[in-house]
XYZ file of C-alpha atoms in Angstrom:
613
model
C -29.468 34.846 44.777
C -28.500 37.471 42.367
C -30.198 38.145 39.301
C -27.485 37.280 36.697
C -26.969 34.130 38.891
C -30.696 33.143 38.443
C -30.189 33.544 34.476
C -27.075 31.448 34.433
C -29.100 29.024 36.406
C -31.767 28.817 34.135
C -29.789 28.701 30.970
C -28.010 26.011 32.196
C -31.418 23.732 33.434
C -32.529 24.672 30.200
C -29.441 23.437 28.177
C -29.352 20.331 30.255
C -32.876 19.394 29.568
C -32.688 19.849 26.262
C -29.408 17.866 25.333
C -31.053 15.233 27.796
C -34.104 15.413 25.388
C -31.639 14.988 21.941
C -30.000 11.661 23.669
C -33.338 10.148 24.253
C -34.916 11.084 20.998
C -34.615 8.443 18.350
C -32.341 8.558 15.951
C -32.879 8.921 12.177
C -32.488 5.677 10.226
C -29.199 6.228 7.750
C -29.582 6.287 4.408
C -25.913 5.742 3.983
C -24.710 2.417 1.911
C -22.642 -0.360 3.493
C -19.524 -1.056 0.762
C -18.675 -4.474 0.751
C -16.327 -6.662 -1.750
C -19.694 -8.204 -3.118
C -21.105 -4.505 -3.571
C -23.102 -1.928 -1.528
C -26.341 -2.052 0.116
C -28.080 0.261 2.606
C -29.263 -2.068 5.198
C -32.671 0.328 6.648
C -34.046 -0.241 3.050
C -33.042 -3.925 2.418
C -34.803 -6.932 3.667
C -32.663 -8.418 6.499
C -32.497 -12.041 4.206
C -31.150 -15.149 5.942
C -27.267 -15.536 6.921
C -25.013 -16.200 9.524
C -26.346 -16.821 12.892
C -22.979 -15.813 14.035
C -21.846 -12.930 12.364
C -23.929 -9.543 11.528
C -23.434 -6.049 9.777
C -24.533 -3.339 12.498
C -24.984 0.219 10.989
C -25.012 3.220 13.115
C -27.334 6.126 12.403
C -24.353 8.213 11.384
C -20.970 9.099 12.474
C -19.839 6.281 15.006
C -19.712 7.397 18.830
C -17.947 5.544 20.609
C -20.874 5.458 23.306
C -23.152 3.652 20.728
C -20.512 0.834 20.470
C -20.099 0.605 24.244
C -23.590 -0.093 24.363
C -23.676 -2.849 21.518
C -20.726 -4.251 23.275
C -22.781 -4.297 26.704
C -25.369 -6.282 25.008
C -22.906 -9.048 24.786
C -21.584 -8.503 20.870
C -18.274 -8.351 20.348
C -17.529 -5.423 17.862
C -14.766 -7.066 14.685
C -13.950 -4.354 12.575
C -15.124 -1.499 10.676
C -16.911 -1.127 7.383
C -17.927 2.107 5.633
C -20.198 3.635 5.984
C -20.819 3.889 10.071
C -20.905 0.120 10.222
C -19.160 -2.745 11.958
C -19.054 -6.463 11.418
C -20.178 -7.990 14.717
C -20.121 -11.759 16.353
C -23.428 -12.488 18.337
C -25.881 -14.588 18.545
C -29.398 -13.876 17.250
C -30.849 -13.238 20.864
C -28.429 -10.140 20.730
C -28.809 -9.409 17.639
C -32.768 -8.808 18.104
C -31.552 -6.594 21.356
C -28.966 -4.276 19.070
C -31.523 -3.895 16.431
C -33.874 -2.156 19.084
C -31.270 0.354 20.055
C -32.242 3.981 18.908
C -29.252 4.905 17.606
C -28.536 1.365 15.359
C -29.978 1.839 11.825
C -30.011 -1.714 10.790
C -28.767 -5.324 11.480
C -28.048 -7.365 8.806
C -27.089 -11.207 8.914
C -23.802 -11.743 7.365
C -24.215 -13.754 4.101
C -21.745 -15.905 2.384
C -21.566 -13.720 -0.807
C -20.044 -10.832 0.943
C -16.730 -12.602 1.587
C -15.616 -12.083 -2.014
C -16.179 -9.775 -4.879
C -17.066 -9.868 -8.576
C -13.270 -9.398 -9.482
C -12.705 -12.941 -8.386
C -11.339 -15.053 -10.578
C -14.246 -17.756 -11.226
C -13.580 -19.934 -14.245
C -13.346 -23.718 -15.179
C -9.972 -24.237 -13.899
C -8.631 -25.106 -10.701
C -7.223 -21.831 -9.060
C -5.378 -20.553 -6.088
C -7.179 -18.827 -3.460
C -6.198 -16.953 -0.293
C -8.943 -17.636 2.779
C -8.559 -15.647 5.920
C -10.150 -16.843 8.951
C -12.131 -14.784 11.410
C -10.029 -13.491 14.254
C -11.310 -15.088 17.259
C -12.268 -18.103 15.398
C -11.036 -21.633 15.904
C -8.154 -21.811 13.314
C -7.516 -25.566 13.800
C -11.207 -26.670 13.592
C -11.688 -23.957 10.435
C -8.971 -25.520 8.581
C -10.698 -28.777 9.212
C -14.006 -27.555 7.854
C -12.009 -26.019 4.765
C -10.635 -29.252 4.321
C -13.671 -31.241 4.069
C -15.087 -29.094 1.290
C -12.955 -30.836 -0.986
C -10.497 -27.855 -1.709
C -6.306 -29.129 -1.516
C -4.950 -27.092 1.184
C -1.458 -25.868 -0.380
C -0.438 -24.138 2.833
C -1.585 -21.993 5.966
C -0.206 -19.718 8.712
C -2.549 -19.079 11.748
C -5.324 -17.139 10.161
C -4.660 -17.351 6.376
C -5.033 -20.444 4.198
C -4.270 -21.082 0.643
C -6.268 -23.436 -0.971
C -6.537 -24.741 -4.431
C -10.292 -24.837 -5.661
C -12.557 -24.780 -9.027
C -14.893 -22.276 -9.259
C -17.800 -24.578 -7.544
C -16.043 -24.776 -4.544
C -15.974 -20.978 -4.087
C -19.222 -20.779 -3.088
C -19.057 -24.007 -0.816
C -15.896 -22.141 1.516
C -17.832 -19.175 1.604
C -20.480 -20.937 3.414
C -18.141 -21.964 6.286
C -19.328 -19.245 8.840
C -15.722 -18.349 10.055
C -14.296 -18.029 6.841
C -13.931 -14.219 6.851
C -13.139 -13.687 3.224
C -11.692 -15.314 -0.260
C -9.461 -13.568 -2.456
C -7.478 -14.484 -5.714
C -3.897 -15.584 -4.224
C -1.191 -13.579 -5.759
C 2.676 -13.431 -5.416
C 3.660 -10.141 -4.093
C 5.879 -7.898 -5.805
C 7.881 -4.859 -6.377
C 6.190 -1.943 -7.652
C 8.879 -1.019 -10.178
C 7.604 -0.849 -13.877
C 8.963 -3.140 -16.588
C 10.947 -0.942 -18.876
C 10.185 -0.570 -22.576
C 12.893 -2.398 -24.628
C 16.275 -0.666 -24.792
C 16.255 1.750 -27.756
C 15.957 10.890 -7.475
C 18.444 13.701 -7.105
C 16.650 16.352 -9.347
C 12.952 14.913 -8.022
C 14.039 15.119 -4.654
C 15.648 18.564 -4.713
C 13.364 20.610 -7.045
C 10.097 19.108 -7.617
C 9.348 17.832 -3.947
C 10.709 20.887 -2.497
C 13.590 18.531 -0.046
C 16.595 21.037 -0.845
C 14.485 23.936 0.912
C 13.945 21.573 3.961
C 17.562 20.506 3.974
C 18.978 23.960 3.841
C 16.862 24.572 6.712
C 18.429 21.735 8.861
C 15.618 19.263 8.597
C 17.187 16.286 6.801
C 15.749 13.156 8.744
C 19.143 13.055 11.173
C 16.583 12.200 14.140
C 14.624 9.566 12.126
C 15.357 5.785 11.536
C 13.362 4.449 8.589
C 12.570 0.872 7.846
C 12.211 -0.519 4.237
C 11.303 -3.757 3.693
C 12.014 -4.639 0.226
C 14.595 -7.440 -2.036
C 17.905 -6.653 -0.517
C 20.676 -4.378 0.418
C 23.524 -4.308 -2.019
C 26.162 -7.153 -0.527
C 23.666 -7.461 2.238
C 25.989 -5.962 5.386
C 25.668 -2.593 6.564
C 29.386 -1.665 5.448
C 28.704 -3.164 1.991
C 25.048 -1.361 1.234
C 26.435 1.436 -0.781
C 28.853 4.034 -0.553
C 26.148 6.714 -0.189
C 24.302 4.576 2.960
C 27.316 3.074 4.646
C 27.559 3.994 8.101
C 23.898 4.593 8.786
C 22.535 1.274 8.698
C 21.077 0.666 12.171
C 20.150 -2.947 11.004
C 19.494 -5.570 8.544
C 17.241 -8.372 9.086
C 17.024 -11.421 6.629
C 13.607 -12.900 6.102
C 14.055 -15.825 3.898
C 10.334 -17.436 4.455
C 10.043 -21.164 4.783
C 9.760 -23.886 2.572
C 6.278 -25.368 1.752
C 4.248 -27.526 -0.438
C 4.335 -24.527 -2.676
C 8.000 -23.498 -3.160
C 11.666 -24.969 -1.969
C 13.715 -21.501 -1.008
C 17.163 -20.982 -1.368
C 18.076 -18.212 1.069
C 20.942 -16.242 -0.124
C 20.914 -13.623 2.741
C 20.079 -9.835 2.250
C 22.158 -9.114 -0.586
C 20.274 -7.407 -3.890
C 21.505 -9.549 -6.853
C 18.616 -9.940 -8.987
C 16.421 -6.701 -9.807
C 18.351 -4.286 -7.478
C 15.019 -2.798 -6.576
C 15.639 -2.642 -2.667
C 19.093 -0.707 -3.080
C 17.291 1.873 -5.405
C 14.677 2.502 -2.941
C 16.569 2.653 0.103
C 18.663 5.110 -1.692
C 15.511 7.515 -2.398
C 14.556 7.139 0.936
C 17.991 8.694 2.451
C 20.925 8.476 0.292
C 23.400 11.116 1.158
C 24.149 11.063 -2.891
C 27.242 11.752 -4.526
C 29.563 14.948 -4.093
C 27.637 16.895 -7.077
C 24.235 15.767 -5.826
C 23.469 12.881 -8.025
C 21.323 10.309 -6.113
C 20.334 11.959 -3.307
C 17.590 11.090 -1.304
C 14.767 12.349 0.770
C 16.090 12.352 4.161
C 19.715 12.250 3.515
C 20.796 12.002 7.478
C 18.398 9.365 8.678
C 19.224 5.731 9.642
C 18.335 2.659 7.810
C 16.569 -0.452 9.086
C 16.555 -2.944 6.279
C 14.404 -6.161 6.115
C 15.378 -8.237 2.845
C 12.719 -10.309 1.953
C 13.440 -11.658 -1.483
C 15.108 -15.247 -2.256
C 15.069 -17.953 -4.918
C 11.958 -20.080 -4.994
C 11.808 -23.226 -6.941
C 8.360 -23.990 -7.490
C 6.582 -27.378 -6.969
C 2.990 -28.717 -7.041
C 0.274 -26.871 -8.368
C 2.156 -23.594 -8.005
C 4.598 -24.984 -10.653
C 1.782 -24.507 -13.173
C 1.306 -20.672 -12.468
C 4.626 -19.559 -11.516
C 8.185 -19.992 -12.656
C 11.110 -20.718 -10.816
C 12.779 -17.271 -9.803
C 13.251 -14.209 -7.023
C 10.309 -13.610 -5.324
C 9.533 -12.002 -2.108
C 9.013 -15.155 0.065
C 9.731 -13.696 3.078
C 7.112 -11.317 3.918
C 4.900 -12.947 6.444
C 1.141 -13.702 6.409
C 0.850 -11.552 9.397
C 2.677 -8.280 8.199
C 2.130 -7.198 11.895
C 5.266 -9.409 12.598
C 7.216 -7.286 10.097
C 6.081 -4.147 11.445
C 6.934 -4.753 14.864
C 11.023 -6.035 14.247
C 10.942 -2.814 12.624
C 9.354 -0.964 15.199
C 11.422 -2.591 18.154
C 14.359 -1.565 16.237
C 13.379 2.021 16.420
C 11.841 2.914 13.185
C 8.716 5.125 13.227
C 8.585 5.206 9.475
C 8.218 2.096 7.249
C 8.616 2.216 3.369
C 6.826 -0.510 1.250
C 7.146 -0.491 -2.427
C 5.761 -3.557 -3.264
C 2.153 -5.447 -2.954
C -0.386 -7.113 -5.393
C -2.863 -6.036 -7.883
C -5.909 -6.071 -5.837
C -8.470 -3.428 -7.819
C -9.040 -1.694 -5.074
C -9.936 -4.516 -2.762
C -9.360 -3.781 1.004
C -7.872 -7.120 2.029
C -6.152 -9.141 4.693
C -3.080 -7.231 4.391
C -4.964 -4.141 4.272
C -6.776 -5.027 7.423
C -2.992 -6.092 9.106
C -1.388 -2.728 8.127
C -4.076 -0.544 9.589
C -4.346 -2.466 12.921
C -0.502 -1.975 13.257
C -0.902 1.553 12.858
C -3.882 1.959 15.302
C -2.161 -0.212 18.238
C 1.079 1.880 17.333
C 0.218 5.414 17.061
C 3.622 6.901 16.117
C 4.450 4.386 13.142
C 3.652 5.738 9.641
C 3.447 2.883 7.290
C 3.717 3.908 3.384
C 2.868 1.617 0.345
C 3.339 2.089 -3.222
C -0.353 2.571 -5.029
C 0.738 -0.186 -7.587
C 1.487 -0.017 -11.152
C -2.063 -1.239 -12.726
C -3.007 1.785 -14.714
C -4.005 1.406 -18.036
C -6.331 2.706 -20.645
C -8.584 -0.636 -21.435
C -11.166 1.062 -22.869
C -9.090 3.122 -25.779
C -10.391 6.703 -24.449
C -7.122 7.967 -24.150
C -7.971 8.222 -20.041
C -6.445 6.262 -17.473
C -9.059 3.774 -16.044
C -10.254 4.343 -12.235
C -10.545 1.482 -9.789
C -6.803 -0.196 -10.193
C -5.709 0.103 -6.542
C -3.218 -2.053 -5.206
C -2.800 -3.844 -1.746
C -1.901 -2.966 1.100
C -2.511 0.267 -0.411
C -6.010 -0.062 0.177
C -5.455 0.220 3.826
C -7.374 3.357 5.349
C -4.251 4.216 8.103
C -1.424 4.102 5.587
C -0.266 6.905 3.333
C -0.658 5.356 -0.259
C 1.420 6.836 -3.011
C 0.924 7.326 -6.469
C 3.520 8.505 -9.227
C 3.836 11.328 -11.076
C 6.519 12.223 -13.789
C 9.897 12.974 -13.109
C 11.412 16.263 -14.783
C 15.128 16.571 -15.040
C 17.273 19.502 -16.634
C 19.893 17.622 -17.711
C 18.799 15.267 -20.523
C 19.036 11.992 -18.127
C 22.109 10.838 -18.430
C 24.101 7.791 -19.232
C 27.322 5.943 -18.877
C 28.959 6.694 -22.629
C 31.826 4.044 -21.304
C 29.259 0.995 -21.215
C 30.421 -1.177 -24.439
C 26.568 -2.718 -24.900
C 24.624 0.449 -24.899
C 23.720 2.889 -27.499
C 24.382 5.561 -24.950
C 27.416 7.162 -26.672
C 25.559 7.335 -29.891
C 22.423 9.017 -28.147
C 24.660 11.830 -27.105
C 25.266 10.475 -23.620
C 21.641 10.723 -22.175
C 18.797 8.477 -22.385
C 15.784 7.991 -24.868
C 12.759 9.012 -22.907
C 10.085 6.913 -24.924
C 6.583 7.364 -25.007
C 3.763 5.316 -22.864
C 2.436 3.915 -26.225
C 5.721 3.159 -27.423
C 6.485 1.024 -23.846
C 3.298 -0.667 -23.562
C 1.208 -0.506 -26.762
C -1.769 -2.383 -25.391
C -1.853 -0.409 -22.214
C -1.865 3.064 -23.900
C -3.292 2.237 -27.885
C -4.985 5.869 -28.002
C -3.873 9.565 -27.889
C -3.204 11.851 -25.846
C -1.347 9.108 -23.552
C -0.016 7.065 -26.109
C 2.301 9.421 -27.843
C 3.091 11.339 -24.421
C 6.918 10.591 -23.102
C 7.390 8.945 -20.092
C 9.041 11.771 -18.200
C 9.384 15.738 -18.494
C 5.895 17.127 -16.806
C 6.073 17.443 -13.478
C 2.614 18.476 -13.236
C 1.526 15.240 -14.807
C 0.513 11.638 -13.724
C 2.920 8.776 -14.479
C 0.253 6.589 -16.969
C 1.025 3.485 -14.999
C 0.534 4.820 -11.800
C -2.803 2.755 -10.269
C -6.152 4.796 -9.463
C -8.721 4.568 -6.889
C -11.068 4.568 -5.836
C -11.084 1.325 -3.314
C -13.930 -0.808 -3.525
C -15.503 0.916 -0.395
C -15.289 4.315 -2.164
C -12.771 6.035 -0.268
C -9.959 8.096 -2.214
C -6.817 6.666 -3.015
C -3.720 7.542 -3.242
C -3.170 9.893 -0.830
C -0.492 11.697 -2.275
C 2.110 11.734 -5.116
C 5.734 12.043 -5.899
C 7.946 11.704 -9.089
C 8.172 7.981 -10.068
C 9.048 8.042 -13.796
C 12.679 8.096 -14.639
C 13.929 8.179 -10.884
C 17.998 8.240 -10.452
C 19.146 6.397 -7.398
C 21.419 3.778 -5.845
C 22.532 0.822 -7.968
C 23.229 -2.492 -6.312
C 26.973 -3.439 -6.634
C 25.869 -6.929 -7.686
C 26.430 -8.619 -11.017
C 26.391 -5.262 -12.948
C 26.196 -6.073 -16.422
C 29.136 -3.658 -17.803
C 31.011 -3.227 -14.431
C 31.439 -6.779 -13.267
C 33.172 -9.973 -14.605
C 30.251 -12.495 -14.571
C 26.642 -12.586 -13.915
C 24.465 -14.068 -10.899
C 25.111 -18.062 -11.376
C 22.205 -18.896 -10.219
C 19.948 -17.690 -13.039
C 23.151 -16.588 -15.319
C 21.522 -13.084 -15.630
C 22.912 -9.873 -14.567
C 21.392 -7.720 -12.398
C 18.577 -5.521 -13.878
C 20.171 -1.904 -14.851
C 17.004 -0.315 -14.824
C 15.256 1.819 -17.193
C 17.328 3.337 -20.297
C 21.020 2.750 -19.257
C 22.656 3.652 -16.045
C 24.435 6.754 -15.021
C 27.329 4.893 -13.681
C 28.478 2.021 -11.690
C 26.790 3.708 -8.570
C 22.993 4.930 -10.093
C 20.703 3.482 -12.349
C 17.209 4.689 -13.237
C 13.534 2.821 -12.323
C 10.361 3.997 -12.732
C 7.315 2.808 -11.003
C 5.320 3.879 -7.917
C 8.111 1.790 -5.874
C 10.095 5.006 -6.828
C 7.913 7.689 -5.808
C 6.837 5.515 -2.492
C 10.274 5.837 -0.670
C 10.973 9.738 -2.159
C 7.649 10.104 -0.256
C 8.851 7.890 2.955
C 11.712 10.139 3.462
C 9.846 13.312 2.917
C 7.632 11.600 5.949
C 10.722 11.039 7.799
C 11.825 15.013 7.267
C 8.342 15.642 8.483
C 8.721 14.098 11.490
C 12.467 15.523 12.117
C 10.724 19.048 11.915
C 8.380 18.502 14.561
C 11.134 16.758 16.679
C 13.764 19.816 16.010
C 11.085 22.365 15.799
C 8.488 21.361 18.679
C 10.104 18.451 20.436
C 7.251 16.340 19.496
C 7.194 12.662 18.411
C 4.405 13.432 15.417
C 2.190 10.546 15.155
C 1.622 8.582 11.735
C -1.897 10.864 11.620
C 0.008 13.900 12.012
C 2.778 13.124 9.381
C -0.008 12.104 6.932
C -2.281 15.095 7.710
C 0.866 17.371 7.042
C 1.969 15.623 4.280
C -1.789 15.785 2.572
C -2.714 19.194 3.505
C 0.720 20.763 2.088
C 0.456 18.948 -1.410
C 0.587 20.836 -4.673
C -2.523 20.063 -6.762
C -1.541 18.772 -10.222
C -2.123 20.453 -13.717
C -2.532 17.455 -15.487
C -3.982 14.696 -12.735
C -6.064 12.404 -15.497
C -3.116 12.771 -18.508
C -5.531 14.080 -21.010
C -2.622 16.226 -22.239
C -3.796 19.323 -20.998
C -2.899 21.318 -17.818
C -6.541 22.139 -17.203
C -7.184 20.520 -13.917
C -10.504 18.916 -14.654
C -10.583 17.104 -11.253
C -9.556 19.569 -8.419
C -8.196 17.782 -5.394
C -9.037 15.468 -3.827
C -9.308 12.821 -6.626
C -8.599 9.062 -7.485
C -5.704 10.036 -9.796
C -3.525 11.802 -7.586
C -5.285 12.189 -4.171
C -4.572 15.083 -2.473
C -1.682 15.937 -4.798
C 2.075 16.010 -4.940
C 4.299 16.253 -1.798
C 5.718 19.578 -1.119
C 8.363 19.272 1.815
C 9.276 23.043 1.206
């Protein structure tokens, strides 16, 4: 044996012994907190008080290793889902829990308690309220629904693992005692995230601010991609009546009316976009080819579209009529969003754009879990969500408050998009031929109002109050929801222009262009912020607008990887690319100074404004 070989052999033996001793050594207990709806605690420093004899929180000693999870499962436990930091909710009996607690890499085992199932933001007063209950996966759904009914709560509706109940505050505690109830949250109708406009007094965002023109010039325009949009409707509801800038690239349109139940009766109007025009506008921001002069051009102007129309007229009844008026709602969104995503995936879409959700104040909801699960199981499908429009200055200090992130935007694997301000060089032109507007007297341009003038109760103090709602590309839109999530993750992930975005206008019941309003409610289609550019394009604001610009940008990124490298980029790769190329905003906290008080990442802009260039 040569001297060199003996040295190498000795080194290998020593290294093997060292690694073996490290693996056998007891792991240090973690001082990391576990973050739940109800708050945070450190399992290793807490008394594992009495709770469930079926569900537990198992926290590991540090960043999770697959071997640790396998060892817990080998004891007979069923790992359900991750809880930050380093923990999982686990189903097991007390005997197994006792064995798991003795594993040297387990920092703590805590019995799951009823108060873990809801947060302090849950509405609890003297009124009967609507609540959404999620049943733990793997439970007997029928049996659990029976136990819920026995509490005295009125079941308004249910679908698989989701139950909607009417209950008073006292019953919330009783419902939480049902072991297989996983979570309780306020019931809220899904809504689009277009910010309502002030009283009346993309193209540029795409080409200049987010660098799409440069990407397009290099041949990366989304032509290899299919993007799905789930929204209100699409133009006239067919591939040939979508919009002149989209017609010919609509791969499929699916109608999701929802079902009539004890809460509402649905009038199915197909896939037409008759009320807000929201779906046509968002679809255009993703992939409109634009007018010959470039107006209305989307981020991925050569991509194909799969559209899922989820809005219909709902006539409310029962207890729901006490909380919601009759009107157009997103009734088609299924209780299990995996069904929505799977349909789009089967149709070839690998980007799924969603400009809707509910105000959740950072809660990791049922819908967030579903969205994360789908991406985990379909690694090449990126799902994007609007952050929400709940950004306000409630304490009147002139700065937008934190903790207003919507759902499912709180999901971990999705790309969550906040809104920055748009900045145009043409003065936001409007149609001077419209007889009902003041566009002509304003010189053919829209009046760009201030945040305080539009929403005085939300923005009562300067510098936000007197700040105009556009024209500073380095500033956040005041309405954009801020993070962090309740479990302290940074959201949004990125931002894009979301105020005064010019995009496609649905050709249905247009005021000033059509002969009559919608006969269902005798109302014209919403014609957007200010006044329309013309019958083909209108302005809207909201994270609803920044999200599709980003979804189109994601399609351009996937197009790049496909054309340059022959790679079908995963959701994680596309998300990482957009995050790592984003631009740090100068006035992310809307204090009126381009002083970069909070360098990226932060809870205002995430990792910054996307930059496709």
